[in-house]
Amino acid sequence: MKAYIKPNGYRLAILSILLLFIGSGCSLTRRLKGNESLVRKITIKGIDDELAEAAVLYVDKEQQPNNVINLQFYYLFSKNGKRDIGEAPAILDSNLVEFSRVQIERFLQNKGYLKAKVTDTIKIKKKKAELIFSAVEGPLFRIRKLQDSIADKKVQDLYRVNRPRFSHVQPGGRFDTDSLAYDRDEFYLIMKRNGYYDFYRQYINFQYDSTFKSSVVDIKMIIDNPAGKSSHPIYTINNTLVTVSKSNGRTPGKADTVQVDPQFRYVDYSGKFKPHSVTDYIFQKKGQIYNIDQQTLTTSRLSELNVFRNVPNPTYTKLPDSTNRLDTKIDITPLKQFSDRVEGEFLFAGGRFGYNLGNTFTDRNVFKNAAILQIKTNWSILFDNSNNSITQAAIQNQDLRLGASLIYPRIIAPFNFPLPGKYGVPHTTFSTNYQWFYQKGLVSRESFINSISYDFFETGRKLHTITPIDIEFSKGTIDPAAQALLLKNNLFAYSQLIGRTIFSAGSQYTFQYNAIELNSYKNFTYFRGSLDVGGNTLSLLSNVLNTKRDADNRRTILGYPFAQYAKTEIDLRVYKSLGGERQFIFRLNPGIGIPYGNSDDGHWIFEKEFYAGGANDMRAWLPRTLGPGQFNRATAYNSDSLRTRLKYLDQFGEIKIIANAEYRYKLMDDFFGSKLKGAVFIDAGNVWRLHKQPDQPNSEFRLDNILQSTAIGIGTGLRFDLAFFVFRLDAAFKFKDPQFTGSDSWVLINHFNELFKSGTFKANYKATNSGDTYNFMQLNFGIGMPF
């Protein structure tokens, strides 16, 4: 969700916030009492660089220096701590300093410096304290010998076979208790994957003997047998009972019990699910050894169906005989079957205002198969009160979208397809959509789209989406007065593009990599690539059948010309962690669409064109108001009426290149119930036409003009993270605007004095653009991150 706000309307609010901080007079020490001091600095001495940064984390949290902004928020809003906003001051406490010293000393000893000693010193100046921790590390102890003592021969073999793959403890390496703990956890999981249901971490112990003279350690890993037993038992899966409660979690009265097969017994108190909709995603099969990974996989996949509210881990019961078998019980609670979500957004910028209303109705269990039916409606209206609108305060354009999707949690195809649920739930989606777009005084367009899509995971990081059938029908009706004006100005190509009726059938493919990491703070690369190809089958069919050609010599199907094209787009992002919740992201988003064959005149589907601007790419520009290339609407048209009628629809291209760089950081943990984060960013890019256009000079893509025709925006923003979604406010500034030539394109540098007021530049722009105003700054409200 996003809205665009006129910057001048918020100038006083922004300045007021700045004055609030400046005028508050909240110095870092002004509210300290008596002999209290504020911890402002921690210094670590005598520790090698590899461990120094980690050592700081062992200083008690209450003795960590405050973030200045967080502390100011605490003083401004918390009313002496009555409200938990911001960050309470870190008051010096000698007991906590001593505790921190001991923790750092233990940390160094656990990292192999067994003789390490740490002392602390406190320096106070003007009620600001510096904590100095000085360490004498001593020699680094290394591992000399590594042995094991495992009573169970099968367990010993399992350990020795797998140890080279997982162990962080090696002869000659650093003695590190964290590595010992890691080895214990890894082998515990290996045991749990190989049938050892009642194996516990406590069975694994380490004995180590240090020789202080030579600074070496001998380690022995010991795995004991259960008390009174000669070995660890291996368990297999027996029968499975699945119980589905009502959506309120209750299981009243009696429910029909179905014996699905020799393993599964199914009880559904809700009466809404067929057994296979659940049992298909239970990966623990009768006769197989117990495997904790299969247990986790079952829980994850049942949750991913998005029809169950509560899917706890299965429970197990040992059979009373000596066969070491486990009966499994899985209890699940469904979500409410029907839900309805209403969404809205508001737009206001430079005399233009409007709204967008959306509604999504969801049926989570169609045909009792855990299939999901979604019916979506979306209605957008833009009013224009600017001087160049055809009728001031009238509707400038409308966009109505209606769509229905039926999503099955399996692959439905005429051929056998194995259930690839190991890495994620696959889906088959049948969808139909209708769109009506109306631009006052120009055009009314209708589009019908029907498709079948499949998505499945190749691995946990690789997602494939294949749309083998995508049928589109688009029809445009141009206002007679606008049509006459277009033809009078020789805009024949544009008239055909927005006014033609066209048919297309194609296929699409999308590949995503690493989407699972998008909410993390790791170092990773995200990739999304899509390919959309249309019209080839229709071209072959029309040639075989020798179908009629229209007045423009294009082949037709069912009396309508069809589009033939190839379109591809890439979204590549590099995420770099800078520690904590600080992150740098670089994004490159290029795309190209090439009409050919039956569309070799460049007339393909208008809705397939690329646009620039908006809250998710070039944030300093409104949607559909940037490009193509160096296109300048003031000089392209000699008619105010033509310039006004084509507004929002004439700035498109077949080529798009957008690059974004953004630095994200945390401001405070608690800001009125949300985590407050900040960002600074730079956006660069544009859209271009594939070929020269007589009515749009310098709009085509050329390597020798790519820098001059690239737009640049800079900005900063706030993100209010409420865990389940993020509110976003970005302030973006036009830094370089390619509609102007040469050095004049660096608008923020040349006309910084007109950032918040009118001057010669803005007056000249208004005069040559039929009354449109030039806004340097754009405020964007949205839900979710921009990318």
Short mmCIF file of N, CA, C and O in Angstrom, two decimals, residues 239-311:
data_model
loop_
_atom_site.label_atom_id
_atom_site.label_comp_id
_atom_site.label_asym_id
_atom_site.label_seq_id
_atom_site.Cartn_x
_atom_site.Cartn_y
_atom_site.Cartn_z
N ASN A 239 1.60 -46.82 13.66
CA ASN A 239 0.35 -46.21 13.19
C ASN A 239 0.31 -44.72 13.49
O ASN A 239 0.98 -44.23 14.42
N THR A 240 -0.50 -44.00 12.73
CA THR A 240 -0.63 -42.55 12.90
C THR A 240 -2.10 -42.18 13.02
O THR A 240 -2.91 -42.55 12.16
N LEU A 241 -2.43 -41.43 14.08
CA LEU A 241 -3.78 -40.91 14.29
C LEU A 241 -3.77 -39.42 14.01
O LEU A 241 -3.01 -38.67 14.63
N VAL A 242 -4.60 -38.98 13.06
CA VAL A 242 -4.73 -37.56 12.73
C VAL A 242 -6.07 -37.07 13.23
O VAL A 242 -7.11 -37.63 12.88
N THR A 243 -6.05 -36.02 14.05
CA THR A 243 -7.28 -35.45 14.59
C THR A 243 -7.37 -33.99 14.19
O THR A 243 -6.47 -33.20 14.48
N VAL A 244 -8.46 -33.64 13.51
CA VAL A 244 -8.73 -32.25 13.11
C VAL A 244 -9.86 -31.74 13.98
O VAL A 244 -10.98 -32.28 13.95
N SER A 245 -9.61 -30.69 14.76
CA SER A 245 -10.64 -30.12 15.64
C SER A 245 -11.45 -29.09 14.87
O SER A 245 -11.19 -28.81 13.69
N LYS A 246 -12.42 -28.49 15.53
CA LYS A 246 -13.11 -27.35 14.96
C LYS A 246 -12.18 -26.14 15.00
O LYS A 246 -11.13 -26.16 15.66
N SER A 247 -12.56 -25.08 14.31
CA SER A 247 -11.69 -23.91 14.23
C SER A 247 -11.50 -23.23 15.58
O SER A 247 -10.55 -22.47 15.76
N ASN A 248 -12.40 -23.51 16.56
CA ASN A 248 -12.22 -22.96 17.90
C ASN A 248 -11.36 -23.85 18.78
O ASN A 248 -11.17 -23.60 19.96
N GLY A 249 -10.82 -24.95 18.20
CA GLY A 249 -9.94 -25.85 18.94
C GLY A 249 -10.66 -26.94 19.70
O GLY A 249 -10.01 -27.77 20.34
N ARG A 250 -11.97 -26.99 19.64
CA ARG A 250 -12.73 -27.96 20.41
C ARG A 250 -12.99 -29.23 19.60
O ARG A 250 -13.02 -29.21 18.38
N THR A 251 -13.18 -30.33 20.34
CA THR A 251 -13.51 -31.62 19.71
C THR A 251 -14.75 -32.18 20.40
O THR A 251 -14.67 -33.18 21.13
N PRO A 252 -15.92 -31.55 20.18
CA PRO A 252 -17.13 -31.98 20.89
C PRO A 252 -17.77 -33.22 20.25
O PRO A 252 -17.66 -33.45 19.04
N GLY A 253 -18.43 -34.01 21.08
CA GLY A 253 -19.21 -35.14 20.59
C GLY A 253 -18.35 -36.16 19.87
O GLY A 253 -17.16 -36.32 20.11
N LYS A 254 -18.98 -36.89 18.96
CA LYS A 254 -18.31 -37.93 18.19
C LYS A 254 -18.08 -37.46 16.76
O LYS A 254 -18.83 -36.67 16.23
N ALA A 255 -17.05 -38.00 16.19
CA ALA A 255 -16.74 -37.71 14.79
C ALA A 255 -16.49 -39.02 14.07
O ALA A 255 -16.05 -40.00 14.67
N ASP A 256 -16.79 -39.03 12.80
CA ASP A 256 -16.54 -40.24 12.02
C ASP A 256 -15.04 -40.52 11.94
O ASP A 256 -14.24 -39.62 11.72
N THR A 257 -14.70 -41.75 12.14
CA THR A 257 -13.31 -42.18 12.06
C THR A 257 -13.10 -42.95 10.77
O THR A 257 -13.83 -43.89 10.47
N VAL A 258 -12.08 -42.56 10.00
CA VAL A 258 -11.80 -43.20 8.72
C VAL A 258 -10.44 -43.87 8.80
O VAL A 258 -9.45 -43.23 9.16
N GLN A 259 -10.41 -45.15 8.48
CA GLN A 259 -9.14 -45.86 8.37
C GLN A 259 -8.66 -45.68 6.93
O GLN A 259 -9.10 -46.36 6.01
N VAL A 260 -7.75 -44.73 6.73
CA VAL A 260 -7.34 -44.36 5.39
C VAL A 260 -6.56 -45.49 4.72
O VAL A 260 -6.79 -45.83 3.56
N ASP A 261 -5.61 -46.06 5.43
CA ASP A 261 -4.78 -47.17 4.95
C ASP A 261 -4.21 -47.86 6.18
O ASP A 261 -4.57 -47.51 7.31
N PRO A 262 -3.33 -48.83 6.02
CA PRO A 262 -2.82 -49.54 7.21
C PRO A 262 -2.13 -48.63 8.23
O PRO A 262 -2.02 -49.00 9.39
N GLN A 263 -1.70 -47.44 7.81
CA GLN A 263 -1.03 -46.54 8.76
C GLN A 263 -1.96 -45.50 9.36
O GLN A 263 -1.99 -45.32 10.58
N PHE A 264 -2.75 -44.83 8.53
CA PHE A 264 -3.44 -43.62 8.98
C PHE A 264 -4.87 -43.89 9.43
O PHE A 264 -5.65 -44.51 8.69
N ARG A 265 -5.18 -43.37 10.62
CA ARG A 265 -6.56 -43.30 11.09
C ARG A 265 -6.90 -41.82 11.22
O ARG A 265 -6.15 -41.06 11.82
N TYR A 266 -8.03 -41.40 10.63
CA TYR A 266 -8.33 -39.98 10.45
C TYR A 266 -9.65 -39.64 11.13
O TYR A 266 -10.68 -40.27 10.87
N VAL A 267 -9.60 -38.62 12.01
CA VAL A 267 -10.78 -38.16 12.73
C VAL A 267 -10.92 -36.66 12.49
O VAL A 267 -10.02 -35.89 12.84
N ASP A 268 -12.05 -36.24 11.91
CA ASP A 268 -12.26 -34.82 11.57
C ASP A 268 -13.51 -34.31 12.27
O ASP A 268 -14.63 -34.55 11.83
N TYR A 269 -13.32 -33.57 13.38
CA TYR A 269 -14.45 -33.00 14.11
C TYR A 269 -15.04 -31.80 13.37
O TYR A 269 -16.17 -31.41 13.63
N SER A 270 -14.24 -31.19 12.47
CA SER A 270 -14.77 -30.05 11.72
C SER A 270 -15.64 -30.51 10.56
O SER A 270 -16.50 -29.77 10.08
N GLY A 271 -15.42 -31.75 10.08
CA GLY A 271 -16.18 -32.28 8.96
C GLY A 271 -15.91 -31.58 7.65
O GLY A 271 -16.72 -31.65 6.73
N LYS A 272 -14.72 -30.91 7.51
CA LYS A 272 -14.48 -30.07 6.34
C LYS A 272 -13.30 -30.50 5.47
O LYS A 272 -13.06 -29.91 4.43
N PHE A 273 -12.57 -31.52 5.89
CA PHE A 273 -11.36 -31.88 5.15
C PHE A 273 -11.39 -33.36 4.75
O PHE A 273 -11.68 -34.22 5.58
N LYS A 274 -11.06 -33.61 3.49
CA LYS A 274 -10.87 -34.98 3.07
C LYS A 274 -9.53 -35.48 3.62
O LYS A 274 -8.57 -34.71 3.72
N PRO A 275 -9.43 -36.76 3.95
CA PRO A 275 -8.20 -37.27 4.59
C PRO A 275 -6.92 -36.97 3.81
O PRO A 275 -5.91 -36.58 4.39
N HIS A 276 -6.96 -37.15 2.47
CA HIS A 276 -5.71 -37.00 1.70
C HIS A 276 -5.16 -35.58 1.75
O HIS A 276 -3.96 -35.37 1.53
N SER A 277 -6.02 -34.57 2.00
CA SER A 277 -5.54 -33.19 2.08
C SER A 277 -4.56 -33.01 3.23
O SER A 277 -3.76 -32.08 3.23
N VAL A 278 -4.63 -33.91 4.21
CA VAL A 278 -3.69 -33.87 5.34
C VAL A 278 -2.62 -34.95 5.20
O VAL A 278 -1.43 -34.67 5.31
N THR A 279 -3.04 -36.20 4.93
CA THR A 279 -2.08 -37.31 4.92
C THR A 279 -1.05 -37.19 3.80
O THR A 279 0.04 -37.75 3.91
N ASP A 280 -1.37 -36.47 2.72
CA ASP A 280 -0.38 -36.28 1.65
C ASP A 280 0.88 -35.58 2.15
O ASP A 280 1.95 -35.72 1.55
N TYR A 281 0.73 -34.80 3.22
CA TYR A 281 1.87 -34.03 3.72
C TYR A 281 2.36 -34.52 5.07
O TYR A 281 2.96 -33.76 5.84
N ILE A 282 2.14 -35.79 5.35
CA ILE A 282 2.75 -36.45 6.51
C ILE A 282 3.86 -37.34 5.97
O ILE A 282 3.60 -38.31 5.25
N PHE A 283 5.10 -37.01 6.27
CA PHE A 283 6.25 -37.65 5.65
C PHE A 283 6.83 -38.78 6.50
O PHE A 283 7.85 -39.37 6.12
N GLN A 284 6.22 -39.05 7.66
CA GLN A 284 6.66 -40.18 8.48
C GLN A 284 5.85 -41.40 8.09
O GLN A 284 4.65 -41.46 8.36
N LYS A 285 6.45 -42.37 7.43
CA LYS A 285 5.73 -43.52 6.90
C LYS A 285 5.97 -44.76 7.76
O LYS A 285 7.04 -44.94 8.35
N LYS A 286 4.94 -45.59 7.80
CA LYS A 286 4.97 -46.81 8.62
C LYS A 286 6.12 -47.71 8.19
O LYS A 286 6.35 -47.94 7.00
N GLY A 287 6.86 -48.22 9.18
CA GLY A 287 7.99 -49.10 8.93
C GLY A 287 9.31 -48.38 8.80
O GLY A 287 10.37 -49.00 8.89
N GLN A 288 9.29 -47.06 8.57
CA GLN A 288 10.53 -46.30 8.47
C GLN A 288 11.06 -45.98 9.87
O GLN A 288 10.29 -45.87 10.83
N ILE A 289 12.37 -45.83 9.99
CA ILE A 289 12.92 -45.46 11.29
C ILE A 289 12.53 -44.01 11.61
O ILE A 289 12.31 -43.19 10.71
N TYR A 290 12.42 -43.73 12.89
CA TYR A 290 12.09 -42.37 13.34
C TYR A 290 13.17 -41.41 12.85
O TYR A 290 14.37 -41.68 12.93
N ASN A 291 12.73 -40.25 12.33
CA ASN A 291 13.65 -39.24 11.78
C ASN A 291 13.09 -37.87 12.14
O ASN A 291 12.02 -37.48 11.69
N ILE A 292 13.81 -37.13 12.95
CA ILE A 292 13.33 -35.82 13.40
C ILE A 292 13.15 -34.85 12.23
O ILE A 292 12.30 -33.96 12.28
N ASP A 293 13.91 -35.03 11.15
CA ASP A 293 13.75 -34.16 9.99
C ASP A 293 12.39 -34.39 9.32
O ASP A 293 11.75 -33.44 8.85
N GLN A 294 11.95 -35.65 9.25
CA GLN A 294 10.64 -35.93 8.69
C GLN A 294 9.53 -35.37 9.57
O GLN A 294 8.49 -34.93 9.07
N GLN A 295 9.76 -35.37 10.87
CA GLN A 295 8.79 -34.76 11.79
C GLN A 295 8.68 -33.26 11.53
O GLN A 295 7.58 -32.72 11.41
N THR A 296 9.83 -32.58 11.42
CA THR A 296 9.83 -31.14 11.16
C THR A 296 9.22 -30.84 9.80
O THR A 296 8.48 -29.87 9.63
N LEU A 297 9.54 -31.68 8.80
CA LEU A 297 9.00 -31.49 7.47
C LEU A 297 7.48 -31.59 7.47
O LEU A 297 6.79 -30.80 6.83
N THR A 298 6.95 -32.55 8.21
CA THR A 298 5.50 -32.71 8.29
C THR A 298 4.85 -31.47 8.89
O THR A 298 3.86 -30.94 8.36
N THR A 299 5.39 -31.00 10.00
CA THR A 299 4.83 -29.81 10.66
C THR A 299 4.90 -28.59 9.76
O THR A 299 3.94 -27.81 9.65
N SER A 300 6.04 -28.42 9.06
CA SER A 300 6.22 -27.25 8.20
C SER A 300 5.24 -27.27 7.04
O SER A 300 4.61 -26.25 6.72
N ARG A 301 5.11 -28.42 6.38
CA ARG A 301 4.26 -28.47 5.19
C ARG A 301 2.78 -28.32 5.54
O ARG A 301 2.03 -27.65 4.81
N LEU A 302 2.34 -28.91 6.64
CA LEU A 302 0.94 -28.73 7.05
C LEU A 302 0.66 -27.26 7.38
O LEU A 302 -0.42 -26.74 7.09
N SER A 303 1.65 -26.57 7.96
CA SER A 303 1.48 -25.14 8.25
C SER A 303 1.43 -24.33 6.96
O SER A 303 0.66 -23.37 6.84
N GLU A 304 2.26 -24.71 5.97
CA GLU A 304 2.34 -23.96 4.72
C GLU A 304 1.08 -24.10 3.86
O GLU A 304 0.89 -23.32 2.93
N LEU A 305 0.22 -25.07 4.18
CA LEU A 305 -1.04 -25.18 3.43
C LEU A 305 -1.91 -23.95 3.63
O LEU A 305 -2.81 -23.68 2.84
N ASN A 306 -1.66 -23.21 4.72
CA ASN A 306 -2.37 -21.97 5.01
C ASN A 306 -3.86 -22.19 5.25
O ASN A 306 -4.68 -21.31 5.00
N VAL A 307 -4.20 -23.38 5.74
CA VAL A 307 -5.59 -23.66 6.11
C VAL A 307 -5.69 -24.08 7.58
O VAL A 307 -6.80 -24.22 8.11
N PHE A 308 -4.52 -24.27 8.22
CA PHE A 308 -4.52 -24.69 9.62
C PHE A 308 -3.88 -23.61 10.49
O PHE A 308 -2.87 -23.01 10.13
N ARG A 309 -4.50 -23.38 11.62
CA ARG A 309 -4.05 -22.33 12.54
C ARG A 309 -2.99 -22.84 13.50
O ARG A 309 -2.10 -22.12 13.93
N ASN A 310 -3.09 -24.09 13.87
CA ASN A 310 -2.21 -24.63 14.90
C ASN A 310 -1.76 -26.02 14.48
O ASN A 310 -2.55 -26.95 14.42
N VAL A 311 -0.47 -26.15 14.17
CA VAL A 311 0.09 -27.45 13.81
C VAL A 311 1.28 -27.72 14.73
O VAL A 311 2.43 -27.43 14.38
#
